[in-house]
Amino acid sequence: MPETWLKCLVLSLGWTASALVARAPRPAMAAALRRSSRHDVALMAATLTDPTTDPTAEHAAAAVQPETTSGAPDYSRFDWLDHWYPVAFTRDLPVDAVTKVTLFDVDYCVVNRGEREPLALEDKCPHRLAALSEGRLTAQGYVQCAYHGWSFDASGDCKSTIRSAASTALCATAVPCRVEQGLLWLFPGAAAGRDPESVAPPRVPEMDDPAFKYTTTVRDLPIDYALLVENILDPDHFLFAHQAAPFDIYSASKESPQTVTVEEPSPGCYAISSAVAAVPKLATNDQKTAMARYAGIAGGDTLTGKSTFRPPCAIATGRRDAAGATKFQICFWLCPTGVGRTRFMAANVGRLPFAVPRWLQHVGLNNFLDQDTHLLATQQPYVLQAEYDAAKSGAPLVRRQLYKYSSPTERMLVEVGKFMDAAVPKTPNRYAEPLKLLMPCPPRETTLDRYAQHTQVCPDSRDAVRNAKALRLLSWAAAATVAAGRVARLGPVARAAASPAALGLAALGYAAHAFVGEFSFKYVSTKRDRDLRKIPKVYADERLDG
């Protein structure tokens, strides 16, 4: 599949980025961790170099101090257990079958009941702690453990054992769950006394409008939740990591400053938003002209580029008019599956004549995500190491001291960093296994493994790959048959047509073969280097000298 076509597809879909894991821990630190218990990370002796000793760090941070319109928010009120979490698109879950999902390093067994209410249980049978997701759904709608046949209803009540009568003492742990806008949501805080009725999952109004079409995607990324949020809300990286000039409309400049607002509609529920004039700022003049022709992005455009983060999981980015209306936006749902792992789910939502086929969107998005995934893999170990050191000293990580903020577009990141500083240390199970904060960084073949991260969890992509493999086999077999001259008895006309027919069938088989390759590891270093050579087309090297 031609790379230029893929680039055009990605830009038209308007997707953004993601990422991955970490570097090897220092030997002395790893030894200390092994000697420690799982729960005493805060008591370990260590020190963290104070970045505030560098005067440029404070100066740079001050240059991008957010101008919030609602005063200084108190992020300490945020409670991870008092929110709903999206764990999967229902279309990716088989109907009436058990599936394992993970949230905060805890596994859950969920069942998509189609038109009926879903169910969710902690993924361990109370009998011998075997995984319920290895079992099945019975004709009565019970989750049956495959080990000894214990069966549980949606409330967790044990309905049957093989040796004794059912008892409330034998219950599994049920978790409130619901389906909203095609997503299955879990509420993990019920067991800790939180009320699932006190808060609702965030909604995207346009997804309820029949005039809007959308296509969803999913990818399991071995990258920490906080880093992924920062990456999605960082427009500056698109010119370089993705060589994608259209996203320049979301960046800021001295002439077009970024405004950051924070709202708290109810205690502990926040909406952190950035707004900027939706005009190009950094792209080359040629790119600005092309964008004006392609998307109507001109200097007199009155649209606003707006991004809103609704912790913990929802992000929406799009151009909006003065009334707040949009014709297209990109929506993200980030599920913190565990330390250094996030389930990335997203959708293009727009006034479109039809929804883009899901497998086609996945081809473009996977190429797009690969462009900065390994970059984030190189960033992650330093950030998690700093968090680990801060936790040992009994203090939260302060991102304004760790990072050297300098861009006017980073006002949003400064504010989001404040939220992360307050919220991340309170994440459930965050420090239960400290070594997870010091995970070594796998090679590119692992960090960019599309098959493990996407194809295995997306049935639409699996079906597309299976069909493409069948087409490849049939095309090449037919090409070989024709090339072997088995049509000789059909006469000279058939013989004359044999060669082009064989070539056409071989080409079709090769196209199917290339398509299959889009769903496995592909982004080798030579392909990265080819992409990097495109940067001067969107941000000229001459500008680097002032």
Coordinates of C-alpha atoms in Angstrom, one line a residue:
M1 CA 0.0 0.0 0.0
P2 CA 1.6 3.3 -1.0
E3 CA 3.0 5.3 1.8
T4 CA 1.7 8.6 0.3
W5 CA -1.8 7.3 0.2
L6 CA -1.5 6.2 3.9
K7 CA -0.2 9.7 4.8
C8 CA -3.2 11.3 3.1
L9 CA -5.5 8.9 4.8
V10 CA -4.1 9.7 8.2
L11 CA -4.3 13.5 7.7
S12 CA -7.8 13.2 6.6
L13 CA -8.8 11.1 9.5
G14 CA -7.1 13.6 11.9
W15 CA -5.7 11.1 14.4
T16 CA -3.2 11.7 17.2
A17 CA -0.6 9.8 19.1
S18 CA 0.4 7.3 21.7
A19 CA 3.2 5.3 23.2
L20 CA 5.1 2.8 25.3
V21 CA 7.4 1.4 27.9
A22 CA 10.7 2.0 29.7
R23 CA 14.5 1.6 30.1
A24 CA 16.4 -0.8 32.3
P25 CA 16.7 0.2 36.0
R26 CA 20.0 1.0 37.5
P27 CA 21.5 -2.2 39.1
A28 CA 21.8 -0.7 42.6
M29 CA 18.3 0.6 42.5
A30 CA 16.9 -2.7 41.2
A31 CA 18.7 -4.6 44.0
A32 CA 17.2 -2.2 46.6
L33 CA 13.8 -2.8 45.1
R34 CA 14.1 -6.6 45.3
R35 CA 15.0 -6.3 49.0
S36 CA 12.0 -4.1 49.7
S37 CA 8.5 -5.2 50.4
R38 CA 5.7 -4.5 48.0
H39 CA 4.2 -1.8 50.1
D40 CA 7.0 0.2 51.7
V41 CA 8.2 2.2 48.7
A42 CA 7.7 5.5 50.6
L43 CA 10.1 4.3 53.3
M44 CA 13.1 3.5 51.0
A45 CA 16.1 5.8 51.2
A46 CA 16.8 7.8 48.1
T47 CA 17.1 11.4 46.9
L48 CA 15.8 13.2 43.9
T49 CA 17.9 16.0 42.3
D50 CA 15.9 19.2 42.7
P51 CA 15.4 20.7 39.2
T52 CA 14.5 24.1 40.7
T53 CA 18.3 24.6 41.2
D54 CA 18.4 25.3 37.5
P55 CA 17.1 28.9 37.2
T56 CA 16.1 28.4 33.6
A57 CA 13.6 25.8 34.6
E58 CA 11.6 28.2 36.7
H59 CA 11.9 30.9 34.1
A60 CA 10.6 28.6 31.3
A61 CA 7.7 27.4 33.4
A62 CA 6.7 30.9 34.3
A63 CA 6.7 31.8 30.6
V64 CA 3.9 29.3 30.0
Q65 CA 1.9 29.7 33.2
P66 CA -1.7 29.0 32.4
E67 CA -4.2 31.8 32.4
T68 CA -7.1 30.0 34.0
T69 CA -10.5 31.7 34.1
S70 CA -11.8 30.0 37.2
G71 CA -9.1 30.5 39.8
A72 CA -6.8 27.8 41.1
P73 CA -8.6 24.5 41.2
D74 CA -8.1 22.1 44.0
Y75 CA -7.2 18.8 42.3
S76 CA -6.8 17.1 45.7
R77 CA -10.5 16.5 45.6
F78 CA -10.2 14.1 42.7
D79 CA -11.1 10.5 43.6
W80 CA -10.2 7.8 41.1
L81 CA -12.8 5.4 42.6
D82 CA -15.6 7.8 42.1
H83 CA -15.7 7.7 38.3
W84 CA -16.7 5.4 35.5
Y85 CA -14.0 3.9 33.2
P86 CA -14.4 2.7 29.6
V87 CA -12.8 -0.7 29.2
A88 CA -13.9 -1.7 25.7
F89 CA -16.1 -0.9 22.7
T90 CA -19.0 -3.3 22.9
R91 CA -18.5 -4.2 19.2
D92 CA -15.1 -5.7 20.2
L93 CA -16.7 -8.0 22.8
P94 CA -18.3 -11.2 21.7
V95 CA -22.0 -11.5 22.7
D96 CA -22.8 -13.8 25.6
A97 CA -19.2 -14.8 26.1
V98 CA -16.8 -14.0 28.9
T99 CA -13.9 -11.6 28.3
K100 CA -11.1 -10.4 30.5
V101 CA -10.4 -6.6 30.8
T102 CA -8.0 -4.8 33.1
L103 CA -8.3 -1.6 35.1
F104 CA -5.7 -0.4 37.7
D105 CA -3.8 -3.7 37.4
V106 CA -7.0 -5.5 38.5
D107 CA -8.6 -8.1 36.1
Y108 CA -12.3 -8.2 35.5
C109 CA -14.5 -10.7 33.8
V110 CA -17.1 -8.9 31.6
V111 CA -19.9 -10.2 29.5
N112 CA -21.6 -8.3 26.6
R113 CA -25.2 -9.4 26.7
G114 CA -26.2 -7.6 23.5
E115 CA -29.5 -5.9 24.0
R116 CA -29.6 -7.0 27.7
E117 CA -27.7 -5.5 30.6
P118 CA -24.0 -6.4 30.7
L119 CA -22.3 -7.9 33.7
A120 CA -18.9 -7.6 35.3
L121 CA -17.2 -9.6 38.1
E122 CA -13.7 -9.5 39.5
D123 CA -11.8 -12.1 37.5
K124 CA -11.3 -14.6 40.3
C125 CA -13.5 -17.4 41.5
P126 CA -13.9 -17.2 45.4
H127 CA -13.5 -21.0 45.5
R128 CA -9.8 -21.4 44.4
L129 CA -9.2 -18.0 42.8
A130 CA -9.1 -19.2 39.2
A131 CA -9.9 -16.7 36.5
L132 CA -13.6 -16.6 35.7
S133 CA -12.8 -15.2 32.2
E134 CA -11.5 -18.7 31.4
G135 CA -15.0 -20.0 31.9
R136 CA -18.3 -19.6 30.0
L137 CA -21.8 -18.1 30.2
T138 CA -24.5 -20.7 31.0
A139 CA -27.9 -20.9 29.4
Q140 CA -29.3 -19.1 32.5
G141 CA -26.9 -16.2 32.0
Y142 CA -24.5 -17.3 34.9
V143 CA -20.7 -17.0 34.7
Q144 CA -19.4 -20.5 35.3
C145 CA -15.9 -21.1 36.5
A146 CA -14.1 -23.7 34.2
Y147 CA -12.2 -25.1 37.2
H148 CA -15.0 -26.6 39.3
G149 CA -18.2 -25.3 37.8
W150 CA -19.1 -22.7 40.4
S151 CA -21.6 -20.3 38.8
F152 CA -22.4 -16.7 39.5
D153 CA -25.1 -14.2 38.5
A154 CA -24.7 -10.6 37.6
S155 CA -24.8 -9.6 41.3
G156 CA -22.0 -12.0 42.1
D157 CA -24.3 -14.4 44.0
C158 CA -23.2 -18.0 43.8
K159 CA -26.0 -20.0 42.1
S160 CA -24.5 -23.4 42.0
T161 CA -21.6 -25.5 43.3
I162 CA -21.0 -29.1 42.8
R163 CA -20.7 -30.2 46.5
S164 CA -22.8 -27.8 48.6
A165 CA -25.8 -25.4 48.4
A166 CA -25.3 -21.9 47.2
S167 CA -24.5 -19.4 49.9
T168 CA -23.9 -15.6 50.1
A169 CA -20.6 -16.5 51.7
L170 CA -19.5 -17.9 48.4
C171 CA -20.2 -14.8 46.3
A172 CA -17.9 -13.4 43.6
T173 CA -17.3 -9.6 43.6
A174 CA -19.7 -7.9 41.2
V175 CA -18.8 -4.5 39.7
P176 CA -21.4 -2.0 38.4
C177 CA -21.2 -1.7 34.6
R178 CA -23.2 -0.1 31.9
V179 CA -23.1 0.6 28.1
E180 CA -23.0 4.2 26.9
Q181 CA -22.4 5.3 23.3
G182 CA -21.0 1.9 22.3
L183 CA -18.6 1.7 25.2
L184 CA -18.7 -0.7 28.2
W185 CA -18.0 1.3 31.4
L186 CA -17.0 -0.1 34.8
F187 CA -17.4 1.6 38.2
P188 CA -14.6 0.2 40.5
G189 CA -15.4 2.2 43.6
A190 CA -18.7 0.5 44.7
A191 CA -16.8 -2.0 47.0
A192 CA -15.2 1.0 48.7
G193 CA -18.5 2.7 49.3
R194 CA -18.7 5.0 46.3
D195 CA -22.1 5.5 44.7
P196 CA -22.3 4.7 41.0
E197 CA -25.5 6.7 40.7
S198 CA -23.8 9.9 41.9
V199 CA -21.8 10.4 38.6
A200 CA -22.4 9.4 35.0
P201 CA -19.9 8.6 32.2
P202 CA -19.0 11.6 30.1
R203 CA -20.9 11.8 26.8
V204 CA -20.2 13.2 23.4
P205 CA -23.4 15.0 22.3
E206 CA -22.5 14.7 18.6
M207 CA -22.4 10.9 18.8
D208 CA -26.2 11.0 19.6
D209 CA -26.9 13.2 16.5
P210 CA -27.8 11.1 13.4
A211 CA -26.1 13.7 11.2
F212 CA -22.8 12.7 12.7
K213 CA -21.0 9.5 11.7
Y214 CA -18.1 8.0 13.5
T215 CA -15.6 5.1 13.4
T216 CA -13.9 3.7 16.4
T217 CA -10.5 2.2 17.1
V218 CA -8.6 0.5 19.9
R219 CA -5.0 -0.2 20.7
D220 CA -3.4 -1.4 24.0
L221 CA -0.3 0.6 24.6
P222 CA 2.4 -0.2 27.1
I223 CA 2.6 3.4 28.1
D224 CA 1.6 5.1 31.3
Y225 CA -1.8 6.9 31.4
A226 CA -0.3 10.3 32.3
L227 CA 2.2 10.4 29.5
L228 CA -0.5 9.4 27.0
V229 CA -2.8 12.2 28.2
E230 CA 0.1 14.7 27.8
N231 CA 0.9 13.4 24.4
I232 CA -2.6 13.8 23.0
L233 CA -2.9 17.3 24.4
D234 CA 0.4 18.5 22.9
P235 CA -0.2 20.0 19.4
D236 CA 3.4 21.1 18.9
H237 CA 4.7 17.6 18.3
F238 CA 2.6 17.0 15.2
L239 CA 4.9 19.0 12.9
F240 CA 7.9 16.9 13.9
A241 CA 6.8 13.5 15.0
H242 CA 4.1 13.2 12.4
Q243 CA 5.1 15.8 9.8
A244 CA 1.4 16.7 9.9
A245 CA 0.9 20.4 9.1
P246 CA -2.9 20.5 9.5
F247 CA -2.6 20.1 13.3
D248 CA -0.7 23.4 13.4
I249 CA -4.1 25.1 13.9
Y250 CA -4.1 23.8 17.5
S251 CA -0.7 25.2 18.4
A252 CA -0.2 28.7 19.9
S253 CA 2.0 31.7 19.3
K254 CA 2.6 35.1 20.7
E255 CA 0.1 36.5 18.2
S256 CA -2.4 33.7 18.9
P257 CA -2.0 32.8 22.6
Q258 CA -3.6 29.7 24.2
T259 CA -6.2 30.2 26.8
V260 CA -6.7 27.6 29.5
T261 CA -9.8 27.2 31.5
V262 CA -10.7 24.9 34.4
E263 CA -14.2 24.0 35.5
E264 CA -15.4 21.9 38.4
P265 CA -19.1 21.3 37.8
S266 CA -19.2 19.0 40.9
P267 CA -16.6 18.3 43.6
G268 CA -13.8 16.2 42.1
C269 CA -15.1 16.4 38.5
Y270 CA -13.1 18.7 36.3
A271 CA -13.0 19.9 32.7
I272 CA -9.6 21.3 31.7
S273 CA -9.8 23.1 28.3
S274 CA -7.5 24.9 25.9
A275 CA -8.6 27.3 23.2
V276 CA -6.7 29.0 20.4
A277 CA -7.4 30.7 17.1
A278 CA -7.7 27.9 14.5
V279 CA -5.1 29.3 12.1
P280 CA -1.6 28.0 11.1
K281 CA 1.2 29.4 13.2
L282 CA 4.4 27.4 12.6
A283 CA 4.0 25.6 9.3
T284 CA 5.8 26.7 6.1
N285 CA 4.1 29.1 3.8
D286 CA 3.5 26.4 1.2
Q287 CA 1.8 24.3 3.8
K288 CA -0.3 27.2 5.0
T289 CA -1.5 27.7 1.4
A290 CA -2.2 24.0 1.0
M291 CA -4.2 24.0 4.3
A292 CA -6.2 27.0 3.2
R293 CA -7.2 25.2 0.0
Y294 CA -7.7 21.8 1.6
A295 CA -9.7 22.6 4.7
G296 CA -10.6 26.3 4.5
I297 CA -8.1 27.2 7.1
A298 CA -7.3 30.9 6.3
G299 CA -6.0 33.9 8.2
G300 CA -9.5 35.3 8.6
D301 CA -11.0 32.1 9.9
T302 CA -13.0 32.7 13.1
L303 CA -13.1 29.1 14.3
T304 CA -11.4 28.2 17.6
G305 CA -9.3 25.1 18.1
K306 CA -10.4 23.6 21.4
S307 CA -9.3 20.6 23.4
T308 CA -11.0 19.5 26.6
F309 CA -9.8 16.9 29.0
R310 CA -12.4 15.5 31.4
P311 CA -10.4 13.4 33.9
P312 CA -9.9 10.7 34.2
C313 CA -10.6 9.3 30.7
A314 CA -12.2 11.6 28.1
I315 CA -10.5 14.0 25.7
A316 CA -12.1 15.8 22.7
T317 CA -10.3 18.0 20.2
G318 CA -11.9 19.9 17.3
R319 CA -12.6 23.3 15.7
R320 CA -15.6 25.1 17.0
D321 CA -17.5 28.2 16.0
A322 CA -18.6 31.0 18.3
A323 CA -21.7 29.0 19.4
G324 CA -19.6 26.0 20.3
A325 CA -20.7 23.9 17.4
T326 CA -18.3 21.6 15.4
K327 CA -18.4 19.7 12.2
F328 CA -15.7 17.3 13.1
Q329 CA -13.8 16.3 16.3
I330 CA -11.6 13.5 17.5
C331 CA -12.6 11.9 20.7
F332 CA -10.4 9.8 23.0
W333 CA -11.1 7.5 25.9
L334 CA -8.1 6.3 27.9
C335 CA -8.4 3.4 30.2
P336 CA -5.6 3.2 32.8
T337 CA -5.1 -0.6 32.6
G338 CA -2.1 -0.5 34.9
V339 CA 1.3 1.1 35.7
G340 CA 2.9 1.7 32.3
R341 CA -0.1 0.5 30.4
T342 CA -3.2 2.2 28.8
R343 CA -6.0 1.1 26.6
F344 CA -6.3 3.8 23.9
M345 CA -9.8 4.1 22.4
A346 CA -10.8 6.8 20.0
A347 CA -13.3 7.9 17.3
N348 CA -13.5 10.4 14.5
V349 CA -16.9 12.1 14.9
G350 CA -18.0 14.3 12.0
R351 CA -20.8 15.4 9.7
L352 CA -19.8 12.8 7.1
P353 CA -21.9 11.1 4.4
F354 CA -20.8 7.7 5.7
A355 CA -18.6 6.2 8.3
V356 CA -15.1 5.2 7.2
P357 CA -14.7 1.4 7.2
R358 CA -13.1 0.5 10.4
W359 CA -10.3 -1.7 9.0
L360 CA -9.3 1.2 6.7
Q361 CA -9.1 3.7 9.5
H362 CA -7.0 1.2 11.5
V363 CA -4.5 1.0 8.7
G364 CA -4.0 4.8 8.7
L365 CA -4.1 5.2 12.5
N366 CA -1.6 2.4 13.2
N367 CA 0.9 4.1 10.9
F368 CA 0.2 7.4 12.6
L369 CA 0.6 6.0 16.2
D370 CA 3.8 4.3 15.3
Q371 CA 5.5 7.6 14.5
D372 CA 5.8 8.7 18.1
T373 CA 5.1 5.6 20.1
H374 CA 8.8 4.6 20.4
L375 CA 9.6 8.3 21.2
L376 CA 7.4 8.0 24.2
A377 CA 9.0 4.7 25.1
T378 CA 12.3 6.6 25.5
Q379 CA 10.6 9.3 27.6
Q380 CA 8.7 7.0 29.9
P381 CA 11.6 5.5 32.0
Y382 CA 12.8 9.0 33.0
V383 CA 9.4 10.1 34.1
L384 CA 8.5 7.0 36.0
Q385 CA 12.0 7.0 37.7
A386 CA 11.4 10.5 38.8
E387 CA 8.0 9.6 40.2
Y388 CA 9.4 6.6 42.0
D389 CA 12.1 8.7 43.6
A390 CA 9.5 11.3 44.6
A391 CA 7.3 8.6 46.1
K392 CA 10.2 7.3 48.2
S393 CA 10.8 10.8 49.6
G394 CA 7.1 11.1 50.5
A395 CA 6.5 13.9 48.0
P396 CA 4.6 14.0 44.7
L397 CA 6.3 14.4 41.4
V398 CA 6.2 18.1 40.2
R399 CA 6.2 18.1 36.4
R400 CA 6.9 21.8 36.2
Q401 CA 10.3 21.0 37.7
L402 CA 10.9 17.8 35.8
Y403 CA 10.1 19.3 32.3
K404 CA 11.5 22.4 30.7
Y405 CA 8.3 24.0 29.5
S406 CA 8.9 26.9 27.0
S407 CA 6.3 26.8 24.2
P408 CA 3.2 29.0 24.4
T409 CA 1.2 25.9 23.5
E410 CA 2.3 24.2 26.7
R411 CA 0.1 26.3 29.0
M412 CA -2.4 23.4 28.7
L413 CA 0.3 20.9 29.6
V414 CA 1.3 22.9 32.7
E415 CA -2.3 22.8 34.0
V416 CA -2.7 19.1 33.2
G417 CA 0.6 18.5 34.9
K418 CA -0.8 20.1 38.1
F419 CA -3.7 17.6 37.9
M420 CA -1.4 14.7 37.4
D421 CA 0.9 15.8 40.3
A422 CA -2.1 15.7 42.6
A423 CA -3.9 12.7 41.2
V424 CA -1.3 10.1 40.0
P425 CA 0.1 9.2 43.4
K426 CA -3.4 8.3 44.6
T427 CA -4.0 6.0 41.6
P428 CA -5.3 2.6 42.9
N429 CA -2.4 0.0 43.1
R430 CA 0.1 2.6 41.8
Y431 CA 2.9 1.6 44.2
A432 CA 1.8 -2.0 45.0
E433 CA 4.6 -3.3 42.8
P434 CA 7.3 -0.6 42.6
L435 CA 9.4 -2.4 40.0
K436 CA 6.7 -1.6 37.4
L437 CA 7.9 2.0 37.6
L438 CA 11.3 0.8 36.5
M439 CA 10.5 -1.5 33.6
P440 CA 13.2 -2.0 30.9
C441 CA 12.4 -0.7 27.5
P442 CA 11.8 -3.5 24.9
P443 CA 13.1 -3.2 21.3
R444 CA 11.0 -1.5 18.6
E445 CA 9.7 -4.9 17.5
T446 CA 7.9 -5.1 20.8
T447 CA 6.9 -1.5 21.5
L448 CA 5.4 -1.2 18.0
D449 CA 3.8 -4.7 17.8
R450 CA 0.5 -3.8 16.1
Y451 CA -0.6 -7.4 16.2
A452 CA -0.4 -7.8 20.0
Q453 CA -1.6 -4.3 20.7
H454 CA -4.4 -4.0 18.2
T455 CA -5.2 -6.9 15.9
Q456 CA -5.7 -9.4 18.7
V457 CA -8.3 -7.2 20.4
C458 CA -10.1 -5.9 17.4
P459 CA -12.4 -8.5 15.7
D460 CA -12.9 -6.3 12.6
S461 CA -9.2 -6.2 11.9
R462 CA -8.8 -9.9 12.6
D463 CA -11.6 -10.6 10.0
A464 CA -10.0 -8.3 7.5
V465 CA -6.6 -10.0 7.9
R466 CA -8.2 -13.4 7.6
N467 CA -10.0 -12.4 4.4
A468 CA -6.8 -10.8 3.0
K469 CA -4.8 -14.0 3.7
A470 CA -7.4 -16.0 1.8
L471 CA -7.4 -13.6 -1.1
R472 CA -3.6 -13.8 -1.2
L473 CA -3.6 -17.5 -1.3
L474 CA -6.2 -17.7 -4.0
S475 CA -4.6 -15.0 -6.1
W476 CA -1.2 -16.5 -6.0
A477 CA -2.5 -20.0 -6.7
A478 CA -4.5 -18.8 -9.7
A479 CA -1.5 -16.8 -10.9
A480 CA 0.6 -19.9 -10.7
T481 CA -2.0 -22.0 -12.5
V482 CA -2.2 -19.5 -15.4
A483 CA 1.5 -19.1 -15.6
A484 CA 2.0 -22.8 -15.8
G485 CA 0.2 -22.8 -19.1
R486 CA -2.8 -24.8 -18.2
V487 CA -5.0 -22.7 -20.4
A488 CA -3.1 -23.9 -23.5
R489 CA -6.0 -25.9 -24.8
L490 CA -8.1 -22.8 -25.0
G491 CA -6.2 -21.6 -28.0
P492 CA -4.0 -18.7 -29.0
V493 CA -6.2 -16.0 -27.7
A494 CA -6.2 -17.5 -24.2
R495 CA -2.5 -18.1 -24.4
A496 CA -2.0 -14.4 -25.3
A497 CA -4.0 -13.3 -22.3
A498 CA -2.3 -15.7 -19.9
S499 CA 0.7 -13.5 -19.1
P500 CA -1.1 -10.3 -18.2
A501 CA -3.7 -12.3 -16.3
A502 CA -1.0 -14.0 -14.3
L503 CA 0.7 -10.7 -13.6
G504 CA -2.7 -9.2 -12.5
L505 CA -3.4 -12.1 -10.2
A506 CA 0.1 -11.9 -8.7
A507 CA -0.3 -8.2 -8.2
L508 CA -3.6 -8.7 -6.4
G509 CA -2.0 -11.3 -4.2
Y510 CA 0.9 -8.9 -3.4
A511 CA -1.6 -6.2 -2.5
A512 CA -3.3 -8.6 -0.1
H513 CA 0.0 -9.6 1.3
A514 CA 0.9 -5.9 1.9
F515 CA -2.4 -5.3 3.6
V516 CA -1.8 -8.2 6.0
G517 CA 1.5 -6.6 6.9
E518 CA -0.3 -3.4 8.1
F519 CA -1.5 -5.4 11.1
S520 CA 1.9 -6.5 12.4
F521 CA 5.2 -4.9 13.3
K522 CA 6.2 -2.6 10.4
Y523 CA 7.7 0.7 11.6
V524 CA 11.4 -0.2 11.3
S525 CA 14.1 2.4 11.8
T526 CA 14.6 2.9 8.1
K527 CA 11.0 3.9 7.7
R528 CA 11.3 6.3 10.7
D529 CA 14.3 7.9 8.9
R530 CA 12.3 8.4 5.7
D531 CA 9.6 10.1 7.7
L532 CA 12.0 12.4 9.5
R533 CA 13.3 13.6 6.2
K534 CA 9.9 15.1 5.6
I535 CA 10.1 17.5 8.5
P536 CA 11.7 20.4 6.5
K537 CA 8.6 20.4 4.2
V538 CA 6.4 21.4 7.2
Y539 CA 9.0 23.3 9.3
A540 CA 11.9 24.6 7.2
D541 CA 15.4 24.0 8.6
E542 CA 16.3 27.6 7.8
R543 CA 14.0 28.7 10.6
L544 CA 16.3 27.0 13.1
D545 CA 18.9 29.8 12.8
G546 CA 16.4 32.4 13.9

